[in-house]
Amino acid sequence: MTARSAPGPRTVTELLRQRAEQEPDRLAFRFLEYAGSAQPVVSELTYGRLEARARDVAAMLSQVAKPGDRVLMLCPPGLDYITYFFASIHAGLVAVPAYPPAASGRYDRIEAIARDCDAAVVLSDEAESNQVPADLTEQSGSSLWHARWVSVRQEVAEGSGLDWNPPGAAGDALAFLQYTSGSTGSPKGVMVSHGNLLAHARSAQSCYSFDPEVRGVNWLPLYHDMGLISGLIYPLYSMFPSTHLASAAFIRSPLRWLEAITRYGGVVSFAPNFAYQMCVDRIDEQTRQHLDLSTWTRAINGAEPVRLSTLEAFTRAFTGCGFRRSSFVPAYGLAENTLTVSASTIGADPVVRYVSRSGLAAGRLLPPTDLAQAQPLVSSGRPMPGVVVEIVDPSTGGRTGADRVGEIWLGGQSVAGGYLDNPEATERTFHNTIGPGKERYLRTGDLGAMIDGELYIAGRVDDMMIFRGRNVHPQDVEATSMDSDPALGSTRCAAFAVPVAGEPSLVIVQELPRRRTGAADRARMAATIRRRIVEEHQLAADTIVLVRPGALPTTSSGKIQRKAARARYLEGGYPPPVPIGADEVGDDIAPPTAEQTPAPPPEHATVSYSSADTASPTRTPAEIENQLRLLIAESARCAVRDVSPNQSFSYFGLDSMRAVSVAERLSRWLGRDVSTALAWEHPTIAAAARALALPADGRDRNRSTPAASEPIAVVGIG
């Protein structure tokens, strides 16, 4: 008589408890905290410690919320974030991963999420609890105001959860809500159940060949699907340790990511395409000699279009470090499918197919007739086990031919339950049938084709834009542009992305009001649009074009035709863009001499800061102001003379990623750490320069606090 095997876990709570019982001393998660020193502060959690701590916190949360309540997570990245995520699930609550908007102070999106999910509890850093803007919280309708705020820094008695009994939960119970849209007005929460997570983790284990000997490294934010699933759920299910660092730490210095892989023998790490390109651009040859990437056999590349040029450039740059081209694993996924849909074969070179550009524009993958017509497409691999992929003609709802591009539809246990309290959007996106069939499919909105079992991504059905792996709806950006000035309230606008140096760049074509506007008015409007888009969407509007009323192409019903507007822009059919700084021209400055500006140190110096300020050269406010203007001009792609010191950083369209880059380069120039929140801490460039200036005695009276854990707009996969 054969013994029956123990039933598998039905929920993530049972899975964690099982890991703690089986391997209490096994390392689960590690976090690297960079605080202005060359070496990070390392903290670790074993399975036993994580389970015990999660129970203690869950017992506390159960006193302020009931099972099924939503918990909005505004904690900074770190082991506390991980603990409170699992604690929320332990307590039968629904976690809502988000991020604290401390840097920009904009709570609009967080308030919209809190309202949509009806948040009962807000988890925050102790310092955050008193920083919710009064003009928001005092409104009687504010969901943030009515929620119960709990600090993750408060003392929770160790062992307080020993006698606490977690509420029972079934596999179809909600585990967390994933908010996918960049919208501030109508966010949609994807309902991800325990069953979705476990089924998906089981498929990923097979697809990526995960086992306890694998070691993960993750810098992606835990408030979005790619970082959360690959950084927490995959390691927990396959029982391998995962090392984390904050996304801002990576943006400040991509070297930190590769150093963590080197130090801990990283085997798997997920990242969007742009991250690999950043490593190529910002890590010099001398620094690469200190890296060992030979253990990295699963370099997952997803979240945005995978570029062949990036795969080749990264391989050339890091072959000497032991990296192999076959380590790249191009993948495709989206939150509505929990995460991964398809991935390339482990250990095999990425599959690349050259197709005709004109054929692709017509919706077919045909061989190119000449080199000028050749367009490389990198395969996103084969569907994961249990994932059903269909290519459907979006106009007819029927399956397409083998070489034809159609919309990607999905089925299987990884498909989420829909959007929270949004039956119309759920029906439209999740409940679709092919022909007379009864099986329901998820419409992804992505275009693709299946050839020889490989999935190729070819674009979007709608006009969705993707910036650094983040989905952005053009209508949200357009609404911000039209709301930026009372005179633009009744106008029309088109937002779209165009490639610049191989990367997407945001273009705004905004119609002017019918009343007469002079050059000064137009310059002021463009500056206001640029600033508002940075503040509300964390996007840099590199190009703003103001056109006469009625110049944008529309349908017969008056809807904007974005594709036609984009084509006209690329053909030069619109006036020249309004230059940055056109409404207030600053004094021109000469580039600093070699004596004023030391040569940039190698990339590895970006994580090594002097602990003694007296070793750093004294800089006057004027010198720092000039250096800031040079850095901002380069980042904003404008002339130095157009960068007025009396303007704010957001005036020049610096999104969070560009602001972090400016802070990092300024840190190297000053020889000491500069806060990544520099752009939000000071009202103007001149004020920032004054605050950063060192007095004659070499002591820093206004030292900016290192902020390697601040949120960066790098999110998503899909």
XYZ file of C-alpha atoms in Angstrom, residues 149-521:
373
model
C -3.021 54.670 9.012
C -0.550 52.158 10.451
C 3.187 52.758 10.666
C 5.486 49.878 9.727
C 7.967 51.244 12.251
C 5.683 50.795 15.214
C 6.753 48.182 17.719
C 4.993 44.860 17.296
C 5.687 42.546 20.220
C 7.703 39.528 19.177
C 5.687 36.352 19.609
C 2.369 38.194 19.782
C 1.076 36.121 16.886
C 1.876 32.705 18.405
C -1.643 32.165 19.746
C -3.334 34.009 16.894
C -5.345 31.903 14.454
C -5.312 33.125 10.845
C -8.687 33.162 9.088
C -9.236 30.306 6.683
C -8.947 31.107 2.971
C -9.633 29.188 -0.210
C -7.602 29.238 -3.396
C -10.051 31.582 -5.088
C -9.690 34.194 -2.325
C -8.079 37.477 -3.340
C -4.416 37.815 -2.364
C -3.661 41.276 -3.753
C -4.757 43.936 -6.208
C -2.372 45.027 -8.934
C -3.001 48.508 -10.312
C -1.648 48.565 -13.825
C -2.669 51.834 -15.420
C -0.665 55.041 -15.365
C -4.007 56.831 -15.114
C -4.707 59.172 -12.239
C -8.404 59.350 -12.933
C -9.584 55.774 -13.454
C -7.106 53.173 -12.185
C -8.102 49.515 -12.556
C -7.195 46.958 -9.902
C -6.428 43.492 -11.282
C -7.806 40.866 -8.868
C -5.078 38.259 -8.309
C -6.108 35.246 -6.237
C -4.062 32.764 -4.224
C -4.901 30.185 -6.879
C -3.596 32.462 -9.653
C -0.305 32.937 -7.805
C 0.292 29.256 -7.048
C -0.701 28.055 -10.527
C 1.492 30.696 -12.120
C 4.449 29.973 -9.828
C 4.167 26.271 -10.691
C 4.281 27.075 -14.417
C 7.204 29.474 -13.922
C 9.141 26.815 -12.029
C 8.916 24.566 -15.075
C 9.427 27.342 -17.642
C 12.492 28.909 -16.006
C 13.902 25.676 -14.485
C 13.771 27.067 -10.947
C 15.036 24.994 -8.006
C 16.459 25.723 -4.514
C 19.972 26.104 -5.967
C 18.920 29.153 -8.004
C 19.765 32.589 -6.578
C 17.705 35.625 -7.518
C 18.615 39.326 -7.636
C 15.892 41.969 -7.973
C 15.900 45.788 -8.161
C 12.421 46.137 -9.665
C 9.869 47.855 -7.387
C 7.670 45.526 -5.352
C 4.614 47.681 -6.002
C 4.317 46.327 -9.538
C 3.773 42.891 -10.975
C 7.196 42.155 -12.453
C 9.086 42.978 -9.243
C 6.493 41.514 -6.873
C 5.930 38.177 -8.618
C 9.514 37.536 -9.737
C 11.022 38.929 -6.544
C 8.702 37.374 -3.926
C 6.347 34.696 -5.266
C 8.714 32.810 -7.590
C 11.461 32.529 -4.901
C 8.968 31.473 -2.215
C 7.413 28.777 -4.393
C 10.712 27.360 -5.703
C 12.474 27.997 -2.365
C 15.484 29.950 -3.644
C 16.942 33.063 -1.946
C 16.217 36.468 -3.469
C 18.451 39.521 -2.988
C 16.754 42.918 -3.323
C 17.886 46.504 -3.769
C 15.725 49.585 -4.252
C 14.940 50.728 -7.781
C 16.438 54.150 -7.017
C 19.701 52.472 -6.013
C 19.842 50.871 -9.459
C 18.960 54.074 -11.301
C 21.685 55.963 -9.442
C 24.204 53.317 -10.398
C 23.321 50.316 -12.608
C 26.619 48.844 -11.471
C 25.010 47.975 -8.127
C 22.728 45.471 -9.868
C 25.632 43.669 -11.519
C 27.739 43.889 -8.360
C 24.955 42.132 -6.439
C 24.866 39.391 -9.076
C 28.655 39.094 -8.787
C 28.723 39.107 -4.966
C 25.903 36.603 -4.444
C 26.288 34.457 -7.556
C 22.977 35.572 -9.050
C 21.391 33.064 -11.404
C 18.133 34.816 -12.337
C 17.170 38.468 -12.571
C 14.268 40.185 -14.331
C 14.524 43.625 -15.962
C 13.089 45.696 -18.829
C 15.176 46.205 -21.953
C 16.211 49.746 -20.967
C 18.011 48.453 -17.845
C 20.401 46.349 -19.915
C 21.068 49.334 -22.163
C 21.787 51.524 -19.116
C 24.454 49.050 -18.018
C 26.092 49.287 -21.442
C 25.982 53.087 -21.456
C 27.066 53.777 -17.876
C 29.548 51.054 -16.866
C 32.960 51.574 -18.419
C 35.384 48.902 -19.575
C 37.723 49.295 -16.616
C 34.920 48.769 -14.115
C 33.614 45.713 -15.955
C 36.855 43.898 -15.191
C 35.770 43.575 -11.561
C 32.497 41.816 -12.415
C 31.770 38.092 -12.639
C 28.487 37.382 -14.439
C 29.255 33.760 -15.268
C 26.541 32.480 -12.889
C 23.820 34.603 -14.523
C 22.116 32.057 -16.776
C 18.618 33.572 -16.783
C 18.709 37.266 -17.726
C 14.979 37.781 -18.242
C 14.229 40.690 -20.600
C 10.598 41.825 -20.633
C 8.183 44.668 -19.811
C 8.829 46.557 -23.047
C 9.884 45.759 -26.629
C 13.076 43.688 -26.616
C 15.654 45.293 -28.910
C 18.137 43.142 -30.774
C 20.686 45.964 -30.668
C 20.548 45.950 -26.849
C 21.045 42.176 -26.647
C 24.069 42.443 -28.915
C 25.544 45.509 -27.191
C 25.191 43.992 -23.700
C 26.746 40.720 -24.843
C 29.724 42.528 -26.408
C 30.229 44.690 -23.327
C 30.053 41.910 -20.730
C 31.390 38.819 -22.482
C 34.686 39.429 -20.688
C 32.771 39.172 -17.377
C 31.549 35.686 -18.236
C 28.153 36.718 -19.600
C 26.855 34.630 -22.501
C 24.336 35.622 -25.176
C 22.436 32.416 -24.461
C 21.762 33.724 -20.933
C 19.233 36.205 -22.327
C 15.634 35.064 -21.919
C 13.268 37.424 -23.781
C 9.785 37.155 -22.269
C 6.294 38.595 -22.535
C 3.653 39.060 -19.872
C 1.120 41.339 -18.198
C -0.530 41.760 -14.806
C -3.880 40.456 -16.053
C -2.170 37.073 -16.539
C -0.482 37.330 -13.086
C 2.815 37.880 -14.941
C 4.611 35.795 -17.579
C 2.834 34.550 -20.704
C 5.788 33.231 -22.673
C 9.557 32.964 -22.327
C 12.473 31.834 -24.444
C 14.219 28.514 -23.899
C 16.775 28.532 -21.068
C 20.335 28.164 -22.351
C 19.498 28.822 -26.014
C 20.333 31.940 -28.011
C 17.345 34.281 -28.430
C 15.428 33.591 -31.628
C 15.411 36.524 -34.067
C 13.299 36.724 -37.219
C 13.779 39.376 -39.901
C 10.532 40.490 -41.503
C 9.447 43.009 -44.107
C 8.718 46.461 -42.657
C 5.968 47.097 -45.186
C 4.511 43.650 -44.563
C 4.526 44.248 -40.812
C 2.703 47.553 -41.319
C 0.082 45.592 -43.283
C -0.267 42.997 -40.503
C 1.806 40.162 -41.970
C 5.175 38.657 -41.040
C 6.760 38.230 -44.464
C 10.430 37.749 -45.413
C 12.084 41.054 -46.397
C 12.720 41.638 -50.078
C 15.871 43.696 -49.408
C 18.030 44.823 -46.491
C 16.396 48.246 -46.337
C 13.062 46.528 -45.686
C 14.400 44.150 -42.996
C 12.950 44.597 -39.502
C 14.314 42.344 -36.722
C 11.787 40.884 -34.289
C 13.039 39.132 -31.170
C 10.919 36.151 -30.203
C 9.312 36.207 -26.765
C 9.563 32.436 -26.648
C 6.973 29.725 -26.189
C 3.895 29.912 -23.958
C 4.385 28.816 -20.365
C 2.865 25.472 -19.320
C -0.839 25.922 -18.735
C -1.065 29.192 -20.667
C -3.250 29.135 -23.786
C -2.275 31.684 -26.454
C -4.543 32.488 -29.394
C -3.911 35.052 -32.145
C -7.238 36.645 -33.012
C -8.387 39.125 -35.642
C -9.710 41.921 -33.385
C -12.223 43.027 -36.015
C -13.827 39.600 -36.588
C -13.094 37.719 -33.370
C -11.773 34.748 -35.376
C -8.345 33.133 -35.380
C -5.767 34.497 -37.840
C -3.498 32.686 -40.268
C 0.022 31.532 -39.404
C 1.885 34.561 -40.730
C -0.716 37.154 -39.858
C -0.588 39.597 -36.969
C -3.545 39.624 -34.620
C -4.444 40.421 -31.032
C -3.008 38.104 -28.380
C -5.759 36.385 -26.373
C -5.018 34.229 -23.320
C -6.586 31.436 -21.316
C -5.510 29.321 -18.342
C -5.309 29.382 -14.551
C -2.913 32.343 -14.514
C -5.572 34.684 -15.907
C -6.760 36.962 -13.095
C -10.374 37.311 -12.003
C -10.985 40.702 -13.586
C -10.936 44.311 -12.425
C -12.194 45.161 -8.956
C -15.737 46.587 -8.967
C -15.557 47.291 -12.699
C -17.892 44.839 -14.440
C -17.894 46.691 -17.760
C -14.092 46.675 -18.109
C -13.969 43.075 -16.824
C -16.496 41.913 -19.396
C -14.703 43.750 -22.189
C -11.217 42.483 -21.291
C -11.614 39.077 -19.596
C -14.811 37.537 -20.993
C -14.260 37.043 -24.722
C -15.049 34.077 -26.926
C -13.618 32.998 -30.257
C -16.348 32.402 -32.808
C -19.138 30.209 -31.447
C -16.901 28.750 -28.709
C -17.709 29.003 -24.999
C -14.185 29.266 -23.611
C -13.454 32.721 -22.229
C -10.263 34.557 -23.086
C -8.365 37.585 -21.855
C -7.814 40.253 -24.507
C -4.325 41.641 -23.941
C -4.519 44.600 -26.334
C -1.125 43.514 -27.711
C -0.545 42.525 -31.323
C 1.537 39.493 -32.180
C 1.942 36.353 -34.236
C 2.854 32.719 -33.558
C 5.387 31.162 -35.932
C 6.871 27.704 -35.300
C 5.540 27.843 -31.764
C 7.323 31.140 -30.959
C 5.432 34.296 -29.990
C 6.451 37.572 -31.654
C 5.163 40.890 -30.316
C 4.285 43.402 -33.042
C 2.699 46.393 -31.285
C -0.556 47.492 -29.675
C -4.166 47.343 -30.812
C -4.851 50.754 -29.295
C -2.590 53.749 -28.781
C -1.107 52.648 -25.457
C 2.437 53.956 -24.913
C 5.174 52.097 -23.039
C 7.901 54.008 -21.198
C 10.473 51.963 -19.250
C 8.060 49.062 -18.981
C 5.185 51.265 -17.794
C 1.897 51.348 -19.675
C 0.635 54.902 -20.205
C -2.736 55.745 -21.709
C -2.426 58.688 -24.111
C -5.830 60.052 -23.129
C -4.594 60.542 -19.543
C -1.621 62.596 -20.717
C -3.819 64.533 -23.133
C -6.248 65.379 -20.333
C -3.380 66.736 -18.245
C -2.214 68.894 -21.148
C -5.680 70.345 -21.755
C -6.254 70.920 -18.023
C -2.923 72.687 -17.542
C -4.271 76.083 -18.619
C -7.857 77.434 -18.501
C -7.501 78.626 -22.083
C -6.893 75.035 -23.272
C -10.007 73.579 -21.658
C -12.041 73.348 -24.878
C -9.166 72.367 -27.181
C -7.916 68.999 -28.429
C -4.617 67.241 -27.935
C -2.761 64.178 -29.225
C -0.071 62.343 -27.247
C 2.093 59.653 -28.797
C 5.575 58.188 -28.656
C 8.277 58.337 -31.313
C 11.671 56.631 -31.247
C 14.673 58.812 -30.382
C 18.029 57.016 -30.305
C 16.107 53.752 -30.114
C 14.064 54.744 -27.052
C 10.448 56.028 -26.904
C 10.095 59.800 -26.528
C 6.834 61.545 -25.607
C 5.388 64.045 -28.089
C 2.454 66.344 -27.261
C 0.602 68.035 -30.118
C -1.702 70.550 -28.438
C -4.210 72.744 -30.249
C -4.225 76.412 -29.264
C -7.393 78.223 -28.183
C -9.300 80.157 -30.820
C -8.403 83.479 -29.273
C -5.205 85.131 -30.422
C -2.081 83.998 -28.560
C 1.307 85.651 -28.740
C 4.738 84.055 -28.541
C 4.955 84.671 -24.791
C 1.583 82.988 -24.190
